[in-house]
Amino acid sequence: MNRLGDLERAVMDVLWQRNEPLTVREVGRALADRDLAHTTVMTVLDRLAKKGVVARAREGRAWRYRPAASRENYVSELMFDALGQTGDRDAALAAFVRSMSGNEAEALRRALAEIDEPRT
């Protein structure tokens, strides 16, 4: 999975923050502070759709775009890809865990405990 560029990330932030599919125009309005051309937003969304990062559905003459996965799932995929680039996954994971703050380590402990709990 490819990392997102600055503009792609800004577009995805808009889509992840909303609970509904958006048109190019709606995404552009949400990014008004960047003063982007409509065609620029359209191109970015088209590229994100081709990469599989967004899903789109036709509504009349316009497309409506929504994230293909949650932000958390996207970041998780990035982490797995990064781990796949190392020759020693265990060492990479250990280094990652050592770099965590106390709060982050506690969140990881809770997540691991949930996995270990028997499902009812």
mmCIF file of N, CA and C in Angstrom:
data_model
loop_
_atom_site.group_PDB
_atom_site.id
_atom_site.type_symbol
_atom_site.label_atom_id
_atom_site.label_comp_id
_atom_site.label_asym_id
_atom_site.label_seq_id
_atom_site.Cartn_x
_atom_site.Cartn_y
_atom_site.Cartn_z
ATOM 1 N N MET A 1 0.850 -1.185 0.000
ATOM 2 C CA MET A 1 0.000 0.000 0.000
ATOM 3 C C MET A 1 0.889 1.240 0.000
ATOM 4 N N ASN A 2 0.550 2.178 -0.840
ATOM 5 C CA ASN A 2 1.331 3.403 -0.938
ATOM 6 C C ASN A 2 0.925 4.398 0.136
ATOM 7 N N ARG A 3 1.916 5.141 0.592
ATOM 8 C CA ARG A 3 1.627 6.237 1.508
ATOM 9 C C ARG A 3 0.950 7.346 0.719
ATOM 10 N N LEU A 4 0.165 8.120 1.404
ATOM 11 C CA LEU A 4 -0.543 9.224 0.758
ATOM 12 C C LEU A 4 0.329 10.465 0.735
ATOM 13 N N GLY A 5 0.233 11.205 -0.356
ATOM 14 C CA GLY A 5 0.883 12.510 -0.432
ATOM 15 C C GLY A 5 0.108 13.515 0.400
ATOM 16 N N ASP A 6 0.634 14.716 0.526
ATOM 17 C CA ASP A 6 0.024 15.751 1.356
ATOM 18 C C ASP A 6 -1.415 16.059 0.931
ATOM 19 N N LEU A 7 -1.633 16.274 -0.345
ATOM 20 C CA LEU A 7 -2.976 16.609 -0.825
ATOM 21 C C LEU A 7 -3.910 15.412 -0.715
ATOM 22 N N GLU A 8 -3.410 14.222 -1.023
ATOM 23 C CA GLU A 8 -4.236 13.013 -0.873
ATOM 24 C C GLU A 8 -4.652 12.832 0.586
ATOM 25 N N ARG A 9 -3.732 13.075 1.496
ATOM 26 C CA ARG A 9 -4.041 12.940 2.915
ATOM 27 C C ARG A 9 -5.094 13.961 3.351
ATOM 28 N N ALA A 10 -4.986 15.191 2.830
ATOM 29 C CA ALA A 10 -5.971 16.224 3.163
ATOM 30 C C ALA A 10 -7.361 15.815 2.669
ATOM 31 N N VAL A 11 -7.427 15.276 1.453
ATOM 32 C CA VAL A 11 -8.705 14.811 0.897
ATOM 33 C C VAL A 11 -9.255 13.668 1.750
ATOM 34 N N MET A 12 -8.394 12.726 2.111
ATOM 35 C CA MET A 12 -8.843 11.598 2.931
ATOM 36 C C MET A 12 -9.291 12.063 4.309
ATOM 37 N N ASP A 13 -8.624 13.053 4.878
ATOM 38 C CA ASP A 13 -9.052 13.584 6.172
ATOM 39 C C ASP A 13 -10.490 14.088 6.091
ATOM 40 N N VAL A 14 -10.813 14.765 4.998
ATOM 41 C CA VAL A 14 -12.187 15.248 4.805
ATOM 42 C C VAL A 14 -13.149 14.062 4.749
ATOM 43 N N LEU A 15 -12.817 13.051 3.953
ATOM 44 C CA LEU A 15 -13.711 11.895 3.801
ATOM 45 C C LEU A 15 -13.832 11.107 5.094
ATOM 46 N N TRP A 16 -12.731 10.942 5.832
ATOM 47 C CA TRP A 16 -12.794 10.196 7.092
ATOM 48 C C TRP A 16 -13.593 10.936 8.161
ATOM 49 N N GLN A 17 -13.613 12.266 8.096
ATOM 50 C CA GLN A 17 -14.333 13.049 9.095
ATOM 51 C C GLN A 17 -15.843 13.047 8.865
ATOM 52 N N ARG A 18 -16.263 12.780 7.650
ATOM 53 C CA ARG A 18 -17.688 12.808 7.319
ATOM 54 C C ARG A 18 -18.258 11.404 7.325
ATOM 55 N N ASN A 19 -19.504 11.265 7.634
ATOM 56 C CA ASN A 19 -20.158 9.953 7.679
ATOM 57 C C ASN A 19 -20.998 9.679 6.445
ATOM 58 N N GLU A 20 -20.739 10.404 5.383
ATOM 59 C CA GLU A 20 -21.524 10.237 4.170
ATOM 60 C C GLU A 20 -20.624 10.402 2.955
ATOM 61 N N PRO A 21 -20.962 9.752 1.850
ATOM 62 C CA PRO A 21 -20.186 9.940 0.624
ATOM 63 C C PRO A 21 -20.305 11.384 0.140
ATOM 64 N N LEU A 22 -19.205 11.916 -0.386
ATOM 65 C CA LEU A 22 -19.158 13.315 -0.814
ATOM 66 C C LEU A 22 -18.839 13.435 -2.298
ATOM 67 N N THR A 23 -19.332 14.500 -2.904
ATOM 68 C CA THR A 23 -18.990 14.805 -4.287
ATOM 69 C C THR A 23 -17.655 15.554 -4.320
ATOM 70 N N VAL A 24 -17.113 15.687 -5.511
ATOM 71 C CA VAL A 24 -15.885 16.454 -5.691
ATOM 72 C C VAL A 24 -16.084 17.876 -5.167
ATOM 73 N N ARG A 25 -17.213 18.460 -5.506
ATOM 74 C CA ARG A 25 -17.498 19.837 -5.083
ATOM 75 C C ARG A 25 -17.532 19.955 -3.565
ATOM 76 N N GLU A 26 -18.144 18.989 -2.890
ATOM 77 C CA GLU A 26 -18.217 19.025 -1.427
ATOM 78 C C GLU A 26 -16.834 18.877 -0.789
ATOM 79 N N VAL A 27 -16.012 18.012 -1.343
ATOM 80 C CA VAL A 27 -14.643 17.868 -0.839
ATOM 81 C C VAL A 27 -13.877 19.164 -1.070
ATOM 82 N N GLY A 28 -14.038 19.741 -2.254
ATOM 83 C CA GLY A 28 -13.376 21.010 -2.563
ATOM 84 C C GLY A 28 -13.770 22.121 -1.612
ATOM 85 N N ARG A 29 -15.049 22.195 -1.273
ATOM 86 C CA ARG A 29 -15.517 23.214 -0.314
ATOM 87 C C ARG A 29 -14.873 23.008 1.051
ATOM 88 N N ALA A 30 -14.743 21.751 1.462
ATOM 89 C CA ALA A 30 -14.134 21.461 2.760
ATOM 90 C C ALA A 30 -12.651 21.826 2.777
ATOM 91 N N LEU A 31 -12.043 21.891 1.597
ATOM 92 C CA LEU A 31 -10.624 22.255 1.480
ATOM 93 C C LEU A 31 -10.455 23.678 0.952
ATOM 94 N N ALA A 32 -11.455 24.529 1.160
ATOM 95 C CA ALA A 32 -11.461 25.882 0.597
ATOM 96 C C ALA A 32 -10.223 26.683 0.988
ATOM 97 N N ASP A 33 -9.674 26.427 2.168
ATOM 98 C CA ASP A 33 -8.503 27.176 2.612
ATOM 99 C C ASP A 33 -7.269 26.888 1.745
ATOM 100 N N ARG A 34 -7.302 25.801 0.982
ATOM 101 C CA ARG A 34 -6.179 25.457 0.100
ATOM 102 C C ARG A 34 -6.315 26.080 -1.281
ATOM 103 N N ASP A 35 -7.473 26.659 -1.586
ATOM 104 C CA ASP A 35 -7.703 27.323 -2.871
ATOM 105 C C ASP A 35 -7.372 26.412 -4.055
ATOM 106 N N LEU A 36 -7.977 25.220 -4.049
ATOM 107 C CA LEU A 36 -7.723 24.226 -5.096
ATOM 108 C C LEU A 36 -8.734 24.362 -6.226
ATOM 109 N N ALA A 37 -8.284 24.108 -7.431
ATOM 110 C CA ALA A 37 -9.196 24.075 -8.571
ATOM 111 C C ALA A 37 -10.062 22.821 -8.470
ATOM 112 N N HIS A 38 -11.274 22.921 -8.967
ATOM 113 C CA HIS A 38 -12.195 21.781 -8.974
ATOM 114 C C HIS A 38 -11.545 20.578 -9.659
ATOM 115 N N THR A 39 -10.845 20.835 -10.765
ATOM 116 C CA THR A 39 -10.219 19.733 -11.510
ATOM 117 C C THR A 39 -9.103 19.069 -10.706
ATOM 118 N N THR A 40 -8.442 19.816 -9.850
ATOM 119 C CA THR A 40 -7.391 19.241 -9.010
ATOM 120 C C THR A 40 -7.994 18.258 -8.021
ATOM 121 N N VAL A 41 -9.081 18.658 -7.371
ATOM 122 C CA VAL A 41 -9.757 17.774 -6.417
ATOM 123 C C VAL A 41 -10.282 16.536 -7.149
ATOM 124 N N MET A 42 -10.828 16.752 -8.349
ATOM 125 C CA MET A 42 -11.341 15.639 -9.146
ATOM 126 C C MET A 42 -10.221 14.650 -9.483
ATOM 127 N N THR A 43 -9.077 15.166 -9.868
ATOM 128 C CA THR A 43 -7.936 14.308 -10.214
ATOM 129 C C THR A 43 -7.453 13.522 -9.004
ATOM 130 N N VAL A 44 -7.354 14.172 -7.864
ATOM 131 C CA VAL A 44 -6.899 13.488 -6.652
ATOM 132 C C VAL A 44 -7.873 12.377 -6.278
ATOM 133 N N LEU A 45 -9.165 12.651 -6.307
ATOM 134 C CA LEU A 45 -10.158 11.627 -5.971
ATOM 135 C C LEU A 45 -10.134 10.484 -6.984
ATOM 136 N N ASP A 46 -9.952 10.792 -8.255
ATOM 137 C CA ASP A 46 -9.865 9.754 -9.274
ATOM 138 C C ASP A 46 -8.651 8.853 -9.018
ATOM 139 N N ARG A 47 -7.526 9.447 -8.695
ATOM 140 C CA ARG A 47 -6.321 8.656 -8.403
ATOM 141 C C ARG A 47 -6.520 7.799 -7.151
ATOM 142 N N LEU A 48 -7.147 8.367 -6.131
ATOM 143 C CA LEU A 48 -7.413 7.594 -4.910
ATOM 144 C C LEU A 48 -8.349 6.423 -5.202
ATOM 145 N N ALA A 49 -9.303 6.631 -6.100
ATOM 146 C CA ALA A 49 -10.211 5.539 -6.484
ATOM 147 C C ALA A 49 -9.437 4.448 -7.217
ATOM 148 N N LYS A 50 -8.546 4.829 -8.117
ATOM 149 C CA LYS A 50 -7.743 3.846 -8.855
ATOM 150 C C LYS A 50 -6.801 3.078 -7.945
ATOM 151 N N LYS A 51 -6.349 3.716 -6.862
ATOM 152 C CA LYS A 51 -5.480 3.058 -5.880
ATOM 153 C C LYS A 51 -6.278 2.174 -4.919
ATOM 154 N N GLY A 52 -7.614 2.313 -4.948
ATOM 155 C CA GLY A 52 -8.452 1.530 -4.042
ATOM 156 C C GLY A 52 -8.595 2.122 -2.655
ATOM 157 N N VAL A 53 -8.181 3.371 -2.488
ATOM 158 C CA VAL A 53 -8.258 4.021 -1.176
ATOM 159 C C VAL A 53 -9.648 4.599 -0.943
ATOM 160 N N VAL A 54 -10.325 4.983 -2.008
ATOM 161 C CA VAL A 54 -11.715 5.436 -1.914
ATOM 162 C C VAL A 54 -12.584 4.576 -2.830
ATOM 163 N N ALA A 55 -13.833 4.491 -2.471
ATOM 164 C CA ALA A 55 -14.838 3.843 -3.327
ATOM 165 C C ALA A 55 -15.728 4.961 -3.852
ATOM 166 N N ARG A 56 -16.257 4.765 -5.044
ATOM 167 C CA ARG A 56 -17.132 5.795 -5.594
ATOM 168 C C ARG A 56 -18.354 5.155 -6.217
ATOM 169 N N ALA A 57 -19.434 5.920 -6.190
ATOM 170 C CA ALA A 57 -20.694 5.476 -6.779
ATOM 171 C C ALA A 57 -21.283 6.651 -7.552
ATOM 172 N N ARG A 58 -21.858 6.350 -8.684
ATOM 173 C CA ARG A 58 -22.449 7.367 -9.536
ATOM 174 C C ARG A 58 -23.767 7.830 -8.928
ATOM 175 N N GLU A 59 -23.954 9.148 -8.916
ATOM 176 C CA GLU A 59 -25.231 9.740 -8.511
ATOM 177 C C GLU A 59 -25.556 10.824 -9.527
ATOM 178 N N GLY A 60 -26.434 10.491 -10.456
ATOM 179 C CA GLY A 60 -26.711 11.418 -11.546
ATOM 180 C C GLY A 60 -25.471 11.570 -12.403
ATOM 181 N N ARG A 61 -25.030 12.801 -12.581
ATOM 182 C CA ARG A 61 -23.827 13.048 -13.375
ATOM 183 C C ARG A 61 -22.568 13.090 -12.520
ATOM 184 N N ALA A 62 -22.726 13.054 -11.217
ATOM 185 C CA ALA A 62 -21.576 13.188 -10.316
ATOM 186 C C ALA A 62 -21.226 11.859 -9.664
ATOM 187 N N TRP A 63 -19.992 11.771 -9.203
ATOM 188 C CA TRP A 63 -19.561 10.643 -8.388
ATOM 189 C C TRP A 63 -19.629 11.058 -6.928
ATOM 190 N N ARG A 64 -19.959 10.109 -6.080
ATOM 191 C CA ARG A 64 -19.872 10.310 -4.630
ATOM 192 C C ARG A 64 -18.769 9.396 -4.124
ATOM 193 N N TYR A 65 -17.884 9.961 -3.319
ATOM 194 C CA TYR A 65 -16.706 9.250 -2.836
ATOM 195 C C TYR A 65 -16.801 9.006 -1.335
ATOM 196 N N ARG A 66 -16.312 7.838 -0.918
ATOM 197 C CA ARG A 66 -16.224 7.505 0.505
ATOM 198 C C ARG A 66 -14.951 6.704 0.710
ATOM 199 N N PRO A 67 -14.417 6.721 1.922
ATOM 200 C CA PRO A 67 -13.212 5.932 2.174
ATOM 201 C C PRO A 67 -13.491 4.438 1.970
ATOM 202 N N ALA A 68 -12.546 3.737 1.385
ATOM 203 C CA ALA A 68 -12.692 2.288 1.211
ATOM 204 C C ALA A 68 -12.466 1.565 2.530
ATOM 205 N N ALA A 69 -11.755 2.209 3.453
ATOM 206 C CA ALA A 69 -11.482 1.631 4.770
ATOM 207 C C ALA A 69 -11.376 2.773 5.772
ATOM 208 N N SER A 70 -11.501 2.430 7.037
ATOM 209 C CA SER A 70 -11.351 3.445 8.077
ATOM 210 C C SER A 70 -9.901 3.928 8.125
ATOM 211 N N ARG A 71 -9.701 5.057 8.740
ATOM 212 C CA ARG A 71 -8.349 5.590 8.914
ATOM 213 C C ARG A 71 -7.486 4.570 9.667
ATOM 214 N N GLU A 72 -8.060 3.946 10.694
ATOM 215 C CA GLU A 72 -7.321 2.972 11.493
ATOM 216 C C GLU A 72 -6.898 1.765 10.656
ATOM 217 N N ASN A 73 -7.792 1.284 9.807
ATOM 218 C CA ASN A 73 -7.444 0.157 8.942
ATOM 219 C C ASN A 73 -6.384 0.547 7.917
ATOM 220 N N TYR A 74 -6.470 1.754 7.382
ATOM 221 C CA TYR A 74 -5.462 2.223 6.429
ATOM 222 C C TYR A 74 -4.088 2.270 7.094
ATOM 223 N N VAL A 75 -4.023 2.863 8.281
ATOM 224 C CA VAL A 75 -2.742 2.970 8.984
ATOM 225 C C VAL A 75 -2.220 1.582 9.347
ATOM 226 N N SER A 76 -3.110 0.695 9.734
ATOM 227 C CA SER A 76 -2.708 -0.676 10.040
ATOM 228 C C SER A 76 -2.058 -1.330 8.828
ATOM 229 N N GLU A 77 -2.633 -1.138 7.652
ATOM 230 C CA GLU A 77 -2.050 -1.689 6.417
ATOM 231 C C GLU A 77 -0.661 -1.102 6.151
ATOM 232 N N LEU A 78 -0.510 0.201 6.412
ATOM 233 C CA LEU A 78 0.808 0.823 6.250
ATOM 234 C C LEU A 78 1.833 0.183 7.184
ATOM 235 N N MET A 79 1.398 -0.088 8.410
ATOM 236 C CA MET A 79 2.300 -0.698 9.387
ATOM 237 C C MET A 79 2.700 -2.108 8.948
ATOM 238 N N PHE A 80 1.751 -2.876 8.452
ATOM 239 C CA PHE A 80 2.065 -4.222 7.964
ATOM 240 C C PHE A 80 3.013 -4.170 6.769
ATOM 241 N N ASP A 81 2.792 -3.213 5.875
ATOM 242 C CA ASP A 81 3.687 -3.054 4.733
ATOM 243 C C ASP A 81 5.101 -2.716 5.198
ATOM 244 N N ALA A 82 5.204 -1.815 6.186
ATOM 245 C CA ALA A 82 6.523 -1.446 6.705
ATOM 246 C C ALA A 82 7.204 -2.658 7.328
ATOM 247 N N LEU A 83 6.455 -3.465 8.064
ATOM 248 C CA LEU A 83 7.033 -4.673 8.661
ATOM 249 C C LEU A 83 7.501 -5.647 7.593
ATOM 250 N N GLY A 84 6.795 -5.683 6.490
ATOM 251 C CA GLY A 84 7.176 -6.575 5.399
ATOM 252 C C GLY A 84 8.473 -6.176 4.717
ATOM 253 N N GLN A 85 8.929 -4.948 4.951
ATOM 254 C CA GLN A 85 10.144 -4.469 4.315
ATOM 255 C C GLN A 85 11.390 -4.754 5.143
ATOM 256 N N THR A 86 11.218 -5.334 6.321
ATOM 257 C CA THR A 86 12.363 -5.628 7.175
ATOM 258 C C THR A 86 12.695 -7.113 7.112
ATOM 259 N N GLY A 87 13.939 -7.405 7.316
ATOM 260 C CA GLY A 87 14.350 -8.806 7.340
ATOM 261 C C GLY A 87 14.076 -9.458 8.677
ATOM 262 N N ASP A 88 13.833 -8.656 9.698
ATOM 263 C CA ASP A 88 13.623 -9.180 11.042
ATOM 264 C C ASP A 88 12.405 -8.493 11.661
ATOM 265 N N ARG A 89 11.250 -9.065 11.408
ATOM 266 C CA ARG A 89 9.999 -8.469 11.902
ATOM 267 C C ARG A 89 9.988 -8.353 13.417
ATOM 268 N N ASP A 90 10.505 -9.368 14.110
ATOM 269 C CA ASP A 90 10.520 -9.339 15.576
ATOM 270 C C ASP A 90 11.322 -8.150 16.092
ATOM 271 N N ALA A 91 12.499 -7.913 15.504
ATOM 272 C CA ALA A 91 13.333 -6.794 15.933
ATOM 273 C C ALA A 91 12.646 -5.461 15.636
ATOM 274 N N ALA A 92 12.003 -5.368 14.485
ATOM 275 C CA ALA A 92 11.302 -4.133 14.127
ATOM 276 C C ALA A 92 10.146 -3.883 15.092
ATOM 277 N N LEU A 93 9.379 -4.923 15.417
ATOM 278 C CA LEU A 93 8.282 -4.771 16.374
ATOM 279 C C LEU A 93 8.802 -4.364 17.747
ATOM 280 N N ALA A 94 9.895 -4.987 18.177
ATOM 281 C CA ALA A 94 10.471 -4.660 19.486
ATOM 282 C C ALA A 94 10.926 -3.207 19.525
ATOM 283 N N ALA A 95 11.562 -2.735 18.471
ATOM 284 C CA ALA A 95 12.008 -1.341 18.409
ATOM 285 C C ALA A 95 10.814 -0.394 18.424
ATOM 286 N N PHE A 96 9.762 -0.760 17.712
ATOM 287 C CA PHE A 96 8.549 0.049 17.684
ATOM 288 C C PHE A 96 7.936 0.152 19.079
ATOM 289 N N VAL A 97 7.825 -0.977 19.764
ATOM 290 C CA VAL A 97 7.226 -0.996 21.102
ATOM 291 C C VAL A 97 8.077 -0.189 22.086
ATOM 292 N N ARG A 98 9.389 -0.279 21.976
ATOM 293 C CA ARG A 98 10.262 0.492 22.872
ATOM 294 C C ARG A 98 10.118 1.997 22.661
ATOM 295 N N SER A 99 9.689 2.397 21.483
ATOM 296 C CA SER A 99 9.542 3.829 21.204
ATOM 297 C C SER A 99 8.191 4.387 21.663
ATOM 298 N N MET A 100 7.304 3.527 22.138
ATOM 299 C CA MET A 100 5.963 3.965 22.542
ATOM 300 C C MET A 100 5.978 4.710 23.868
ATOM 301 N N SER A 101 5.013 5.609 23.997
ATOM 302 C CA SER A 101 4.788 6.260 25.288
ATOM 303 C C SER A 101 4.076 5.275 26.210
ATOM 304 N N GLY A 102 3.999 5.596 27.477
ATOM 305 C CA GLY A 102 3.295 4.748 28.433
ATOM 306 C C GLY A 102 1.829 4.549 28.062
ATOM 307 N N ASN A 103 1.163 5.607 27.614
ATOM 308 C CA ASN A 103 -0.249 5.505 27.228
ATOM 309 C C ASN A 103 -0.423 4.615 26.003
ATOM 310 N N GLU A 104 0.486 4.746 25.039
ATOM 311 C CA GLU A 104 0.405 3.916 23.837
ATOM 312 C C GLU A 104 0.653 2.450 24.175
ATOM 313 N N ALA A 105 1.624 2.198 25.057
ATOM 314 C CA ALA A 105 1.903 0.817 25.469
ATOM 315 C C ALA A 105 0.699 0.221 26.189
ATOM 316 N N GLU A 106 0.040 1.013 27.003
ATOM 317 C CA GLU A 106 -1.154 0.521 27.702
ATOM 318 C C GLU A 106 -2.273 0.209 26.711
ATOM 319 N N ALA A 107 -2.442 1.035 25.687
ATOM 320 C CA ALA A 107 -3.451 0.769 24.651
ATOM 321 C C ALA A 107 -3.120 -0.533 23.922
ATOM 322 N N LEU A 108 -1.841 -0.774 23.672
ATOM 323 C CA LEU A 108 -1.425 -2.021 23.034
ATOM 324 C C LEU A 108 -1.711 -3.216 23.938
ATOM 325 N N ARG A 109 -1.431 -3.071 25.232
ATOM 326 C CA ARG A 109 -1.729 -4.159 26.186
ATOM 327 C C ARG A 109 -3.228 -4.499 26.176
ATOM 328 N N ARG A 110 -4.063 -3.467 26.182
ATOM 329 C CA ARG A 110 -5.520 -3.694 26.167
ATOM 330 C C ARG A 110 -5.945 -4.411 24.890
ATOM 331 N N ALA A 111 -5.387 -3.987 23.758
ATOM 332 C CA ALA A 111 -5.733 -4.626 22.483
ATOM 333 C C ALA A 111 -5.300 -6.085 22.481
ATOM 334 N N LEU A 112 -4.117 -6.373 22.985
ATOM 335 C CA LEU A 112 -3.641 -7.758 23.055
ATOM 336 C C LEU A 112 -4.489 -8.585 24.010
ATOM 337 N N ALA A 113 -4.921 -7.986 25.112
ATOM 338 C CA ALA A 113 -5.772 -8.698 26.072
ATOM 339 C C ALA A 113 -7.109 -9.055 25.433
ATOM 340 N N GLU A 114 -7.644 -8.161 24.605
ATOM 341 C CA GLU A 114 -8.914 -8.443 23.917
ATOM 342 C C GLU A 114 -8.771 -9.636 22.987
ATOM 343 N N ILE A 115 -7.629 -9.758 22.349
ATOM 344 C CA ILE A 115 -7.393 -10.888 21.442
ATOM 345 C C ILE A 115 -7.339 -12.196 22.221
ATOM 346 N N ASP A 116 -6.739 -12.149 23.400
ATOM 347 C CA ASP A 116 -6.549 -13.336 24.216
ATOM 348 C C ASP A 116 -7.813 -13.783 24.952
ATOM 349 N N GLU A 117 -8.801 -12.877 25.074
ATOM 350 C CA GLU A 117 -10.037 -13.215 25.775
ATOM 351 C C GLU A 117 -10.838 -14.238 24.971
ATOM 352 N N PRO A 118 -11.390 -15.236 25.654
ATOM 353 C CA PRO A 118 -12.237 -16.179 24.913
ATOM 354 C C PRO A 118 -13.508 -15.472 24.413
ATOM 355 N N ARG A 119 -13.899 -15.820 23.225
ATOM 356 C CA ARG A 119 -15.113 -15.211 22.642
ATOM 357 C C ARG A 119 -16.329 -16.008 23.096
ATOM 358 N N THR A 120 -17.349 -15.284 23.420
ATOM 359 C CA THR A 120 -18.585 -15.960 23.875
ATOM 360 C C THR A 120 -19.640 -15.925 22.840
#
